[in-house]
Amino acid sequence: MKVMTAATYMLSVAILASSAAANAATCSGHNINNVLLFENNELASGTTLTALRLSSVHVSDDASSPLHLAAGECAGALTATPDGKMRGQGYCMRKDKDGDVYNEEWHLAPGAEKGTWKLAGGSGKYASMSGSGWWQVIMSEGSMAAVRWVGACQ
């Protein structure tokens, strides 16, 4: 269960997109994530590789953002070492109400409480969008997690 909570934390990936603005501006919000797949493989005592897949809904602090209420999935991998440190990385794709999709990369450094996210293009209005920032799980219960993210977007 401890690994499940840490895995949900890291992926809540998820993670992580931000509101689109004409010029670089602070963007922030929450992602609500639900674990769809949690496959833990202990390779040696205390050394694990975990594959994760999440459903995710983006809730921007700016309800007028085109990203507000976009939904999709995130996938990634986590590793844990005998010293208890976990690290992870993965990707998210979410679709907005117009059918345009944006892509996001996320990372968690070994033992970190906050991860980083970066927008990685997409379709339609998101093809040239850019942004990056930090994310942190603020609540995790069972297979559900809420993630706070903040960054700069354009």
PDB file of C-alpha atoms in Angstrom:
ATOM      1  CA  MET A   1       0.000   0.000   0.000  1.00  0.00           C
ATOM      2  CA  LYS A   2       2.900   2.392   0.724  1.00  0.00           C
ATOM      3  CA  VAL A   3       4.195   1.891  -2.834  1.00  0.00           C
ATOM      4  CA  MET A   4       0.668   2.447  -4.215  1.00  0.00           C
ATOM      5  CA  THR A   5       0.379   5.779  -2.409  1.00  0.00           C
ATOM      6  CA  ALA A   6       3.821   6.884  -3.595  1.00  0.00           C
ATOM      7  CA  ALA A   7       2.997   5.748  -7.123  1.00  0.00           C
ATOM      8  CA  THR A   8      -0.279   7.661  -7.116  1.00  0.00           C
ATOM      9  CA  TYR A   9       1.640  10.646  -5.753  1.00  0.00           C
ATOM     10  CA  MET A  10       4.238  10.596  -8.479  1.00  0.00           C
ATOM     11  CA  LEU A  11       1.998  10.064 -11.418  1.00  0.00           C
ATOM     12  CA  SER A  12      -0.717  12.285 -10.434  1.00  0.00           C
ATOM     13  CA  VAL A  13       0.942  13.208 -13.023  1.00  0.00           C
ATOM     14  CA  ALA A  14       0.185  13.477 -13.194  1.00  0.00           C
ATOM     15  CA  ILE A  15       1.116  15.730 -13.717  1.00  0.00           C
ATOM     16  CA  LEU A  16       0.107  18.748 -14.666  1.00  0.00           C
ATOM     17  CA  ALA A  17      -0.892  20.890 -17.596  1.00  0.00           C
ATOM     18  CA  SER A  18      -1.536  24.576 -17.441  1.00  0.00           C
ATOM     19  CA  SER A  19      -3.701  27.332 -18.853  1.00  0.00           C
ATOM     20  CA  ALA A  20      -2.945  28.778 -22.273  1.00  0.00           C
ATOM     21  CA  ALA A  21      -2.163  32.454 -22.437  1.00  0.00           C
ATOM     22  CA  ALA A  22      -1.092  34.689 -25.315  1.00  0.00           C
ATOM     23  CA  ASN A  23       2.132  35.569 -23.466  1.00  0.00           C
ATOM     24  CA  ALA A  24       4.021  33.731 -20.757  1.00  0.00           C
ATOM     25  CA  ALA A  25       1.974  34.019 -17.592  1.00  0.00           C
ATOM     26  CA  THR A  26       1.549  32.192 -14.327  1.00  0.00           C
ATOM     27  CA  CYS A  27      -0.816  29.275 -14.716  1.00  0.00           C
ATOM     28  CA  SER A  28      -2.058  26.948 -11.994  1.00  0.00           C
ATOM     29  CA  GLY A  29      -4.693  24.431 -11.045  1.00  0.00           C
ATOM     30  CA  HIS A  30      -5.317  20.865 -10.000  1.00  0.00           C
ATOM     31  CA  ASN A  31      -5.438  17.487 -11.694  1.00  0.00           C
ATOM     32  CA  ILE A  32      -7.794  14.850 -10.378  1.00  0.00           C
ATOM     33  CA  ASN A  33      -6.342  11.417 -11.163  1.00  0.00           C
ATOM     34  CA  ASN A  34      -7.561   7.851 -10.844  1.00  0.00           C
ATOM     35  CA  VAL A  35      -5.250   4.825 -11.123  1.00  0.00           C
ATOM     36  CA  LEU A  36      -6.263   2.500 -13.982  1.00  0.00           C
ATOM     37  CA  LEU A  37      -3.161   0.265 -13.884  1.00  0.00           C
ATOM     38  CA  PHE A  38      -0.602  -0.318 -11.147  1.00  0.00           C
ATOM     39  CA  GLU A  39       1.827  -3.078 -12.010  1.00  0.00           C
ATOM     40  CA  ASN A  40       4.614  -3.480  -9.476  1.00  0.00           C
ATOM     41  CA  ASN A  41       7.614  -5.698 -10.266  1.00  0.00           C
ATOM     42  CA  GLU A  42      10.081  -6.262  -7.423  1.00  0.00           C
ATOM     43  CA  LEU A  43      13.372  -7.057  -9.132  1.00  0.00           C
ATOM     44  CA  ALA A  44      15.307  -7.502  -5.887  1.00  0.00           C
ATOM     45  CA  SER A  45      14.663  -6.785  -2.235  1.00  0.00           C
ATOM     46  CA  GLY A  46      13.673  -3.091  -2.096  1.00  0.00           C
ATOM     47  CA  THR A  47      14.248  -2.520  -5.812  1.00  0.00           C
ATOM     48  CA  THR A  48      11.068  -2.168  -7.845  1.00  0.00           C
ATOM     49  CA  LEU A  49       9.905  -1.056 -11.254  1.00  0.00           C
ATOM     50  CA  THR A  50       6.272   0.037 -11.426  1.00  0.00           C
ATOM     51  CA  ALA A  51       4.195   0.726 -14.534  1.00  0.00           C
ATOM     52  CA  LEU A  52       1.263   3.125 -14.087  1.00  0.00           C
ATOM     53  CA  ARG A  53      -1.674   4.352 -16.147  1.00  0.00           C
ATOM     54  CA  LEU A  54      -4.095   7.015 -14.872  1.00  0.00           C
ATOM     55  CA  SER A  55      -7.231   8.779 -16.010  1.00  0.00           C
ATOM     56  CA  SER A  56      -6.900  12.507 -15.416  1.00  0.00           C
ATOM     57  CA  VAL A  57      -9.082  15.630 -15.431  1.00  0.00           C
ATOM     58  CA  HIS A  58      -7.452  19.058 -15.552  1.00  0.00           C
ATOM     59  CA  VAL A  59      -9.093  21.765 -13.421  1.00  0.00           C
ATOM     60  CA  SER A  60      -7.482  25.147 -14.119  1.00  0.00           C
ATOM     61  CA  ASP A  61      -7.685  27.954 -11.556  1.00  0.00           C
ATOM     62  CA  ASP A  62      -8.713  30.060 -14.578  1.00  0.00           C
ATOM     63  CA  ALA A  63     -12.053  28.607 -15.705  1.00  0.00           C
ATOM     64  CA  SER A  64     -11.732  30.481 -19.031  1.00  0.00           C
ATOM     65  CA  SER A  65      -8.570  28.530 -19.933  1.00  0.00           C
ATOM     66  CA  PRO A  66      -9.056  26.208 -22.928  1.00  0.00           C
ATOM     67  CA  LEU A  67      -7.419  23.493 -20.808  1.00  0.00           C
ATOM     68  CA  HIS A  68     -10.068  23.751 -18.083  1.00  0.00           C
ATOM     69  CA  LEU A  69     -11.836  20.377 -17.698  1.00  0.00           C
ATOM     70  CA  ALA A  70      -9.749  18.697 -20.404  1.00  0.00           C
ATOM     71  CA  ALA A  71      -9.576  14.954 -19.763  1.00  0.00           C
ATOM     72  CA  GLY A  72      -7.367  12.071 -20.824  1.00  0.00           C
ATOM     73  CA  GLU A  73      -4.766   9.630 -19.612  1.00  0.00           C
ATOM     74  CA  CYS A  74      -1.252   9.547 -18.219  1.00  0.00           C
ATOM     75  CA  ALA A  75       1.256   6.703 -18.341  1.00  0.00           C
ATOM     76  CA  GLY A  76       4.657   6.321 -16.798  1.00  0.00           C
ATOM     77  CA  ALA A  77       7.138   4.307 -14.810  1.00  0.00           C
ATOM     78  CA  LEU A  78       8.469   4.566 -11.271  1.00  0.00           C
ATOM     79  CA  THR A  79      11.552   3.025  -9.748  1.00  0.00           C
ATOM     80  CA  ALA A  80      12.286   2.490  -6.066  1.00  0.00           C
ATOM     81  CA  THR A  81      15.664   1.660  -4.585  1.00  0.00           C
ATOM     82  CA  PRO A  82      16.564  -0.019  -1.262  1.00  0.00           C
ATOM     83  CA  ASP A  83      17.223   3.388   0.328  1.00  0.00           C
ATOM     84  CA  GLY A  84      13.505   4.143  -0.131  1.00  0.00           C
ATOM     85  CA  LYS A  85      13.942   6.798  -2.815  1.00  0.00           C
ATOM     86  CA  MET A  86      11.540   6.761  -5.725  1.00  0.00           C
ATOM     87  CA  ARG A  87      11.869   8.479  -9.079  1.00  0.00           C
ATOM     88  CA  GLY A  88       9.567   8.575 -12.060  1.00  0.00           C
ATOM     89  CA  GLN A  89       8.709   9.938 -15.455  1.00  0.00           C
ATOM     90  CA  GLY A  90       5.932   9.733 -17.975  1.00  0.00           C
ATOM     91  CA  TYR A  91       3.512  11.428 -20.324  1.00  0.00           C
ATOM     92  CA  CYS A  92      -0.057  12.681 -20.354  1.00  0.00           C
ATOM     93  CA  MET A  93      -2.442  13.421 -23.202  1.00  0.00           C
ATOM     94  CA  ARG A  94      -5.692  15.273 -22.570  1.00  0.00           C
ATOM     95  CA  LYS A  95      -8.470  16.314 -24.932  1.00  0.00           C
ATOM     96  CA  ASP A  96     -10.467  19.528 -24.515  1.00  0.00           C
ATOM     97  CA  LYS A  97     -14.145  20.215 -25.292  1.00  0.00           C
ATOM     98  CA  ASP A  98     -13.231  21.152 -28.917  1.00  0.00           C
ATOM     99  CA  GLY A  99     -11.412  17.850 -29.498  1.00  0.00           C
ATOM    100  CA  ASP A 100      -7.894  19.360 -29.508  1.00  0.00           C
ATOM    101  CA  VAL A 101      -5.251  17.357 -27.636  1.00  0.00           C
ATOM    102  CA  TYR A 102      -2.286  18.595 -25.609  1.00  0.00           C
ATOM    103  CA  ASN A 103       0.733  16.550 -24.537  1.00  0.00           C
ATOM    104  CA  GLU A 104       2.683  16.806 -21.327  1.00  0.00           C
ATOM    105  CA  GLU A 105       5.871  15.265 -19.927  1.00  0.00           C
ATOM    106  CA  TRP A 106       6.375  14.804 -16.181  1.00  0.00           C
ATOM    107  CA  HIS A 107       9.381  13.906 -14.030  1.00  0.00           C
ATOM    108  CA  LEU A 108      10.072  13.183 -10.385  1.00  0.00           C
ATOM    109  CA  ALA A 109      13.692  13.270  -9.175  1.00  0.00           C
ATOM    110  CA  PRO A 110      14.831  10.605  -6.678  1.00  0.00           C
ATOM    111  CA  GLY A 111      13.297  11.264  -3.264  1.00  0.00           C
ATOM    112  CA  ALA A 112      11.697  14.583  -4.298  1.00  0.00           C
ATOM    113  CA  GLU A 113       8.319  15.734  -2.945  1.00  0.00           C
ATOM    114  CA  LYS A 114       7.655  17.952  -5.979  1.00  0.00           C
ATOM    115  CA  GLY A 115       7.961  16.950  -9.593  1.00  0.00           C
ATOM    116  CA  THR A 116       8.272  18.960 -12.792  1.00  0.00           C
ATOM    117  CA  TRP A 117       6.028  19.131 -15.863  1.00  0.00           C
ATOM    118  CA  LYS A 118       6.522  20.453 -19.374  1.00  0.00           C
ATOM    119  CA  LEU A 119       4.000  20.935 -22.155  1.00  0.00           C
ATOM    120  CA  ALA A 120       5.062  19.126 -25.312  1.00  0.00           C
ATOM    121  CA  GLY A 121       2.776  20.415 -28.070  1.00  0.00           C
ATOM    122  CA  GLY A 122      -0.355  18.768 -29.339  1.00  0.00           C
ATOM    123  CA  SER A 123      -3.012  19.303 -31.979  1.00  0.00           C
ATOM    124  CA  GLY A 124      -5.024  22.352 -33.034  1.00  0.00           C
ATOM    125  CA  LYS A 125      -4.629  25.280 -30.667  1.00  0.00           C
ATOM    126  CA  TYR A 126      -1.996  23.379 -28.655  1.00  0.00           C
ATOM    127  CA  ALA A 127       0.434  22.688 -31.540  1.00  0.00           C
ATOM    128  CA  SER A 128       2.738  25.558 -30.528  1.00  0.00           C
ATOM    129  CA  MET A 129       1.812  25.907 -26.849  1.00  0.00           C
ATOM    130  CA  SER A 130       4.634  25.890 -24.308  1.00  0.00           C
ATOM    131  CA  GLY A 131       4.808  25.826 -20.553  1.00  0.00           C
ATOM    132  CA  SER A 132       6.567  24.248 -17.599  1.00  0.00           C
ATOM    133  CA  GLY A 133       6.439  24.214 -13.840  1.00  0.00           C
ATOM    134  CA  TRP A 134       6.143  22.063 -10.741  1.00  0.00           C
ATOM    135  CA  TRP A 135       3.527  19.658  -9.382  1.00  0.00           C
ATOM    136  CA  GLN A 136       2.862  18.050  -6.014  1.00  0.00           C
ATOM    137  CA  VAL A 137       0.322  15.527  -4.788  1.00  0.00           C
ATOM    138  CA  ILE A 138      -1.795  17.213  -2.113  1.00  0.00           C
ATOM    139  CA  MET A 139      -4.205  14.347  -1.384  1.00  0.00           C
ATOM    140  CA  SER A 140      -4.149  10.629  -2.071  1.00  0.00           C
ATOM    141  CA  GLU A 141      -6.843   8.131  -1.055  1.00  0.00           C
ATOM    142  CA  GLY A 142      -6.926   4.622  -2.474  1.00  0.00           C
ATOM    143  CA  SER A 143      -6.710   4.902  -6.251  1.00  0.00           C
ATOM    144  CA  MET A 144      -7.580   8.635  -6.322  1.00  0.00           C
ATOM    145  CA  ALA A 145      -5.250  11.623  -6.038  1.00  0.00           C
ATOM    146  CA  ALA A 146      -5.397  15.396  -6.295  1.00  0.00           C
ATOM    147  CA  VAL A 147      -2.337  17.159  -7.661  1.00  0.00           C
ATOM    148  CA  ARG A 148      -1.537  20.878  -7.389  1.00  0.00           C
ATOM    149  CA  TRP A 149       0.487  22.362 -10.255  1.00  0.00           C
ATOM    150  CA  VAL A 150       1.893  25.833 -10.920  1.00  0.00           C
ATOM    151  CA  GLY A 151       3.981  27.140 -13.784  1.00  0.00           C
ATOM    152  CA  ALA A 152       4.494  29.569 -16.634  1.00  0.00           C
ATOM    153  CA  CYS A 153       2.492  29.071 -19.820  1.00  0.00           C
ATOM    154  CA  GLN A 154       2.120  30.625 -23.245  1.00  0.00           C
TER     155      GLN A 154
END
